[in-house]
XYZ file of C-alpha atoms in Angstrom:
390
model
C 3.817 21.618 17.319
C 2.868 23.410 13.618
C -0.602 23.304 12.811
C -1.652 22.702 9.353
C -1.271 20.327 6.710
C 0.308 22.590 3.984
C 3.501 23.058 7.309
C 3.043 19.687 7.616
C 3.915 18.210 4.464
C 6.906 21.218 4.018
C 8.126 18.661 7.048
C 7.839 15.587 6.108
C 10.053 16.179 3.021
C 12.303 19.710 3.642
C 13.950 16.803 6.328
C 11.701 13.995 7.720
C 11.798 11.703 4.782
C 15.848 11.855 4.455
C 16.599 11.243 7.830
C 13.818 8.002 8.011
C 15.836 6.762 4.552
C 19.359 7.121 6.589
C 18.525 5.028 9.313
C 16.679 2.751 7.378
C 19.488 2.061 4.800
C 21.369 -0.824 5.923
C 25.411 -1.170 4.156
C 24.784 -5.160 3.807
C 22.126 -3.922 1.000
C 18.393 -2.763 0.755
C 16.497 -1.193 3.797
C 15.924 -2.545 7.572
C 11.827 -4.402 7.778
C 11.571 -1.642 10.445
C 12.821 0.730 13.711
C 12.251 0.224 17.412
C 10.749 2.708 19.655
C 14.623 4.732 20.077
C 14.644 4.835 16.162
C 17.435 1.739 15.325
C 16.882 -1.202 13.635
C 17.062 -4.979 14.606
C 20.526 -6.337 12.536
C 19.255 -9.588 13.523
C 16.192 -9.058 11.942
C 15.527 -10.119 7.911
C 13.902 -8.751 5.589
C 11.500 -9.416 3.424
C 10.305 -9.697 0.221
C 7.278 -6.970 0.848
C 9.459 -4.136 3.329
C 11.901 -4.431 -0.377
C 9.345 -4.549 -2.758
C 7.322 -1.430 -1.741
C 10.679 0.421 -0.513
C 12.082 0.305 -4.515
C 8.348 1.904 -5.529
C 8.553 4.459 -2.586
C 11.778 5.364 -4.557
C 10.671 5.118 -7.279
C 7.984 6.796 -6.986
C 9.177 9.839 -5.218
C 12.295 10.280 -7.706
C 9.922 10.593 -10.266
C 8.123 12.983 -8.403
C 10.802 15.239 -7.172
C 13.967 14.234 -9.889
C 16.183 13.893 -7.461
C 18.814 11.938 -8.720
C 20.663 10.974 -5.441
C 17.319 9.061 -4.655
C 17.537 7.375 -8.386
C 21.120 6.355 -7.420
C 19.436 5.156 -4.018
C 17.021 3.327 -6.052
C 18.877 1.571 -8.367
C 20.776 -0.282 -5.407
C 16.621 -0.954 -4.313
C 16.377 -2.831 -7.886
C 19.994 -4.969 -7.750
C 18.357 -5.370 -4.003
C 15.298 -7.418 -4.654
C 16.936 -10.087 -6.687
C 18.383 -11.889 -3.729
C 14.351 -12.886 -3.565
C 14.446 -14.507 -6.999
C 13.002 -18.412 -6.454
C 12.693 -18.542 -9.963
C 11.933 -16.562 -13.150
C 9.288 -14.457 -11.944
C 8.658 -15.820 -8.620
C 10.047 -14.031 -5.309
C 10.651 -16.045 -2.099
C 9.334 -14.168 1.634
C 12.413 -13.844 3.088
C 16.187 -13.988 3.148
C 18.674 -13.080 5.753
C 20.004 -9.342 6.109
C 23.052 -9.557 3.907
C 20.583 -11.464 0.822
C 21.939 -14.394 1.602
C 19.094 -17.002 1.748
C 17.868 -18.240 5.416
C 17.378 -22.143 5.175
C 14.020 -21.950 6.556
C 11.297 -23.659 3.968
C 8.767 -21.115 4.937
C 11.161 -18.390 3.973
C 10.983 -19.550 0.242
C 7.058 -20.247 -0.434
C 6.345 -17.384 -2.952
C 3.090 -15.570 -1.847
C 0.885 -13.844 -4.503
C 0.437 -10.926 -2.254
C 4.164 -9.671 -2.958
C 4.711 -10.473 -6.525
C 1.876 -7.994 -6.621
C 4.422 -4.851 -4.780
C 7.133 -6.801 -6.961
C 4.964 -5.452 -10.178
C 4.229 -2.185 -8.716
C 8.162 -1.375 -7.168
C 9.279 -2.620 -11.005
C 7.226 -0.650 -13.026
C 7.841 2.397 -11.247
C 11.611 1.538 -11.197
C 11.418 1.010 -15.041
C 10.125 4.477 -16.198
C 12.313 6.006 -14.135
C 15.688 4.504 -14.969
C 13.763 2.142 -18.293
C 15.507 -1.347 -19.337
C 14.415 -4.283 -21.568
C 15.957 -6.198 -18.356
C 13.237 -4.953 -15.604
C 10.732 -5.377 -18.452
C 11.962 -8.729 -18.716
C 11.288 -9.361 -14.838
C 8.003 -7.616 -15.395
C 6.698 -10.165 -17.793
C 7.437 -13.123 -15.875
C 6.510 -11.745 -12.791
C 3.539 -11.468 -14.399
C 3.113 -14.829 -15.846
C 4.145 -16.290 -13.103
C 1.039 -15.132 -11.277
C -1.441 -16.201 -13.309
C -0.020 -19.024 -14.092
C 1.776 -20.351 -10.532
C -0.801 -17.822 -8.416
C -3.655 -17.969 -10.427
C -6.287 -20.674 -9.847
C -7.791 -21.646 -13.090
C -11.471 -22.367 -12.141
C -11.855 -19.370 -10.419
C -9.412 -16.540 -11.972
C -8.743 -16.218 -8.203
C -4.704 -15.745 -7.054
C -3.733 -18.845 -4.596
C -2.440 -16.803 -1.201
C 1.514 -18.859 -2.596
C 3.059 -21.975 -3.916
C 2.465 -23.960 -0.705
C -0.014 -25.995 -2.628
C -2.165 -26.309 0.754
C -5.379 -25.323 -0.468
C -6.855 -22.587 1.365
C -9.049 -19.442 0.943
C -8.602 -16.740 -0.804
C -8.050 -13.273 0.008
C -9.036 -9.554 -1.544
C -5.885 -8.343 -0.397
C -3.692 -9.144 -3.633
C -6.634 -8.895 -5.676
C -6.085 -5.999 -5.035
C -2.943 -5.006 -4.925
C -2.016 -6.630 -8.551
C -5.082 -4.934 -9.761
C -2.896 -0.911 -7.966
C 0.515 -2.720 -10.023
C -1.315 -3.337 -13.533
C -2.716 0.660 -13.280
C 0.634 2.113 -12.051
C 1.664 0.093 -15.268
C -0.750 1.779 -17.727
C 0.592 5.342 -16.257
C 4.242 4.237 -16.792
C 3.090 3.098 -20.330
C 0.140 3.941 -21.588
C 0.440 0.485 -22.453
C -2.989 -0.308 -23.018
C -2.343 -4.197 -22.271
C -2.718 -3.005 -18.874
C -6.007 -1.310 -18.553
C -7.353 -4.942 -19.754
C -5.478 -7.018 -17.189
C -6.791 -4.365 -14.384
C -10.264 -4.803 -16.064
C -9.850 -8.658 -15.280
C -8.436 -8.319 -12.122
C -11.254 -5.950 -11.134
C -13.918 -8.095 -12.330
C -12.565 -11.234 -10.873
C -12.156 -8.897 -7.227
C -15.715 -8.171 -6.947
C -17.678 -10.594 -8.170
C -16.383 -12.479 -5.483
C -15.625 -10.245 -2.912
C -18.511 -7.525 -2.817
C -21.100 -7.564 -0.299
C -23.592 -6.390 -2.806
C -26.649 -6.238 0.590
C -23.897 -3.538 2.704
C -21.955 -2.394 -0.323
C -18.435 -3.390 0.916
C -15.212 -5.181 0.637
C -15.395 -9.013 2.469
C -11.789 -10.311 3.132
C -11.388 -13.857 2.942
C -13.605 -16.428 1.684
C -13.632 -20.219 1.841
C -12.111 -22.336 0.613
C -15.798 -23.253 -1.306
C -15.887 -19.004 -2.108
C -18.087 -19.078 0.391
C -18.532 -16.020 3.014
C -16.826 -17.189 7.111
C -19.174 -17.660 8.633
C -20.266 -16.068 11.919
C -18.603 -12.359 13.279
C -15.116 -13.323 10.618
C -17.927 -12.780 7.607
C -19.096 -9.765 8.926
C -16.506 -8.205 8.892
C -14.582 -5.022 7.409
C -11.648 -3.346 6.682
C -12.684 0.493 6.721
C -8.718 0.595 5.056
C -10.274 -1.664 2.118
C -12.443 0.827 0.987
C -10.960 3.112 0.865
C -8.694 2.166 -1.009
C -10.961 0.202 -3.720
C -12.566 2.782 -3.911
C -10.108 4.462 -4.476
C -8.290 2.619 -6.936
C -12.120 1.931 -8.776
C -11.838 5.756 -9.499
C -8.540 5.834 -10.806
C -9.807 3.205 -12.551
C -12.389 4.693 -14.280
C -10.474 8.325 -15.078
C -7.199 6.177 -16.932
C -10.473 4.232 -18.604
C -12.198 6.972 -19.384
C -15.656 4.502 -17.817
C -17.985 5.535 -15.393
C -19.751 2.697 -15.491
C -17.621 2.124 -11.823
C -18.210 5.125 -10.614
C -21.244 3.801 -9.151
C -19.608 0.866 -6.688
C -16.123 3.384 -6.007
C -19.481 5.367 -4.485
C -21.132 2.266 -2.152
C -18.055 1.939 -0.687
C -17.080 5.418 -0.480
C -20.959 5.428 1.485
C -19.675 2.223 3.659
C -16.644 4.182 4.899
C -18.208 6.824 5.448
C -21.059 6.127 7.700
C -19.834 3.570 9.972
C -15.331 3.952 9.572
C -14.539 6.781 10.929
C -13.820 8.466 14.783
C -16.969 10.615 15.539
C -15.738 11.982 18.112
C -12.331 12.237 21.084
C -9.138 12.800 21.404
C -9.339 11.045 16.922
C -12.437 12.557 16.120
C -12.076 12.254 12.047
C -10.183 8.754 12.242
C -10.323 6.110 10.522
C -11.057 3.004 12.220
C -8.907 -0.614 11.714
C -12.451 -3.274 11.562
C -15.842 -2.918 11.926
C -19.204 -4.818 11.174
C -21.145 -4.980 8.056
C -24.070 -3.731 10.541
C -21.706 -0.452 11.355
C -20.664 -1.650 14.683
C -17.232 -0.609 15.712
C -15.401 -4.409 16.432
C -12.193 -2.760 16.673
C -11.080 0.516 18.755
C -8.037 0.435 17.261
C -5.978 2.812 14.663
C -4.199 1.476 12.470
C -1.631 4.264 10.673
C -2.161 2.927 7.469
C -5.621 2.916 6.822
C -5.124 6.504 7.547
C -3.956 7.352 4.776
C -5.942 5.479 2.134
C -8.754 7.637 3.324
C -6.668 10.745 2.500
C -5.710 9.467 -1.361
C -9.856 8.738 -1.305
C -11.262 11.747 0.452
C -8.031 14.048 -2.517
C -10.264 12.010 -4.712
C -13.464 13.354 -3.851
C -12.304 17.044 -3.584
C -10.510 16.889 -6.647
C -13.927 15.829 -7.817
C -15.576 18.921 -5.962
C -17.353 16.863 -3.163
C -17.499 19.684 -0.283
C -15.710 19.459 2.650
C -13.837 16.111 0.942
C -10.877 19.218 0.931
C -10.848 19.862 4.359
C -11.335 15.623 6.152
C -8.292 15.404 4.223
C -6.644 18.408 5.216
C -7.682 17.630 9.241
C -6.963 13.925 8.636
C -3.184 14.667 6.767
C -3.230 16.661 10.713
C -4.351 14.286 12.722
C -1.311 11.433 11.078
C 1.239 13.553 12.280
C 0.047 15.164 15.583
C -1.092 11.295 16.621
C 1.470 8.907 15.130
C 4.776 10.642 14.714
C 4.804 13.259 17.204
C 7.132 13.490 20.189
C 8.922 9.964 18.229
C 12.044 9.754 16.934
C 10.119 8.553 13.584
C 5.909 7.739 13.419
C 4.054 3.965 16.010
C 2.258 2.087 14.152
C -1.341 1.825 15.911
C -3.664 4.002 18.569
C -5.661 2.986 20.305
C -9.269 5.546 21.354
C -7.448 7.463 23.401
C -4.324 8.453 21.014
C -1.950 5.984 22.768
C 0.395 3.524 21.172
C -0.423 0.134 20.784
C 2.193 -0.529 18.319
C 5.929 1.660 17.913
C 7.798 0.522 15.901
C 8.462 2.704 12.946
C 7.896 -0.261 9.766
C 9.724 0.525 6.821
C 6.409 -1.167 4.658
C 4.234 2.072 5.580
C 5.940 4.823 3.689
C 4.230 3.392 0.714
C 1.022 3.779 2.264
C 2.685 7.672 3.105
C 4.279 8.005 -0.041
C 0.869 8.264 -1.530
C -1.262 9.864 0.776
C 1.432 13.206 -0.007
C 1.524 13.172 -3.219
C -2.494 12.329 -3.834
C -2.770 15.443 -1.996
C -0.319 17.155 -3.604
C -1.829 16.295 -6.441
C -5.291 17.915 -5.316
C -3.957 21.293 -4.706
C -4.951 20.281 -1.136
C -0.671 20.633 0.316
C 2.652 21.773 -1.982
C 3.838 19.412 -4.642
C 6.796 17.038 -3.603
C 9.883 19.436 -4.273
C 12.707 19.266 -6.918
C 15.739 18.098 -3.852
C 15.048 15.315 -0.764
C 18.102 13.953 -0.626
C 21.485 16.554 0.988
């Protein structure tokens, strides 16, 4: 059994990632959305925009870090497959058949703001790898569609989708569009994207930051009020970490230290309430807690662990004692708990470390590679090697 974060990182980049990528690619285009408990794809299922767009980002991000030209070729094919989801300039339907054809189901034609954010994230990163006027046009069209077709002009909040059904806004699309804008600035150095990021951050914190607890709420009613009862007090710990990481990223990119205090409040909330203090998964991130600190979901999805690793890596870079040790221990826990003795990885564990959700979800690789690359930037484990694929 591998014991340390350095060795786990080498194993991931040395063999795991290439093997997973070979298995998840589909000869009909794009990638399968998931592998089953035996590591086999469901060839009867369609493909979601979320998985395809996140995979475009993942491939492009790793290609930039490694310089591996074989990854560039695969990313190019992935970008091409994304065209099957376009329903109008800038808007992308949420699902297609395995070969990219339309499903014929009305619910699959919906353009969700959450998914569109990853189209921008994927395209701006791909355009850094392989610049083209065509891709720049796609990016601009998607941004325009988000701001016109998928934004409420009165509040500035993103609509959940273009279905016309009135529903309460969610914080998640705002957070990921904020992320996409920060990434666009990194890729282009165009200050316009920092302005867009700041605007999104202001709207997001205005409506979703709970000042009384120092935490981000998940959903609002259609009247922009907190949900009633326990639902309104529920907080996903991974999102506290993710918002904090993004705030500190913007603070660094924009040289704006005023953003640090909000990040520190979110970090304090997560540290106080969000991590298991004992048991087999000590140090892991709970799925959800209440604003009072009660653990309301004592289960452990994979993605919140990666968000904790990212913010701990940032805290380590800033010189915080023990943050790096915590990140390294959590990375080891992730690989030993969610990966070991499985063909690839599972999605969720219970309090005893038993799998509750066996699927290997393709969309989670976006979380994993960001956690690993943030840790390597902080010097906690090795950089991505120059050669990923044989």
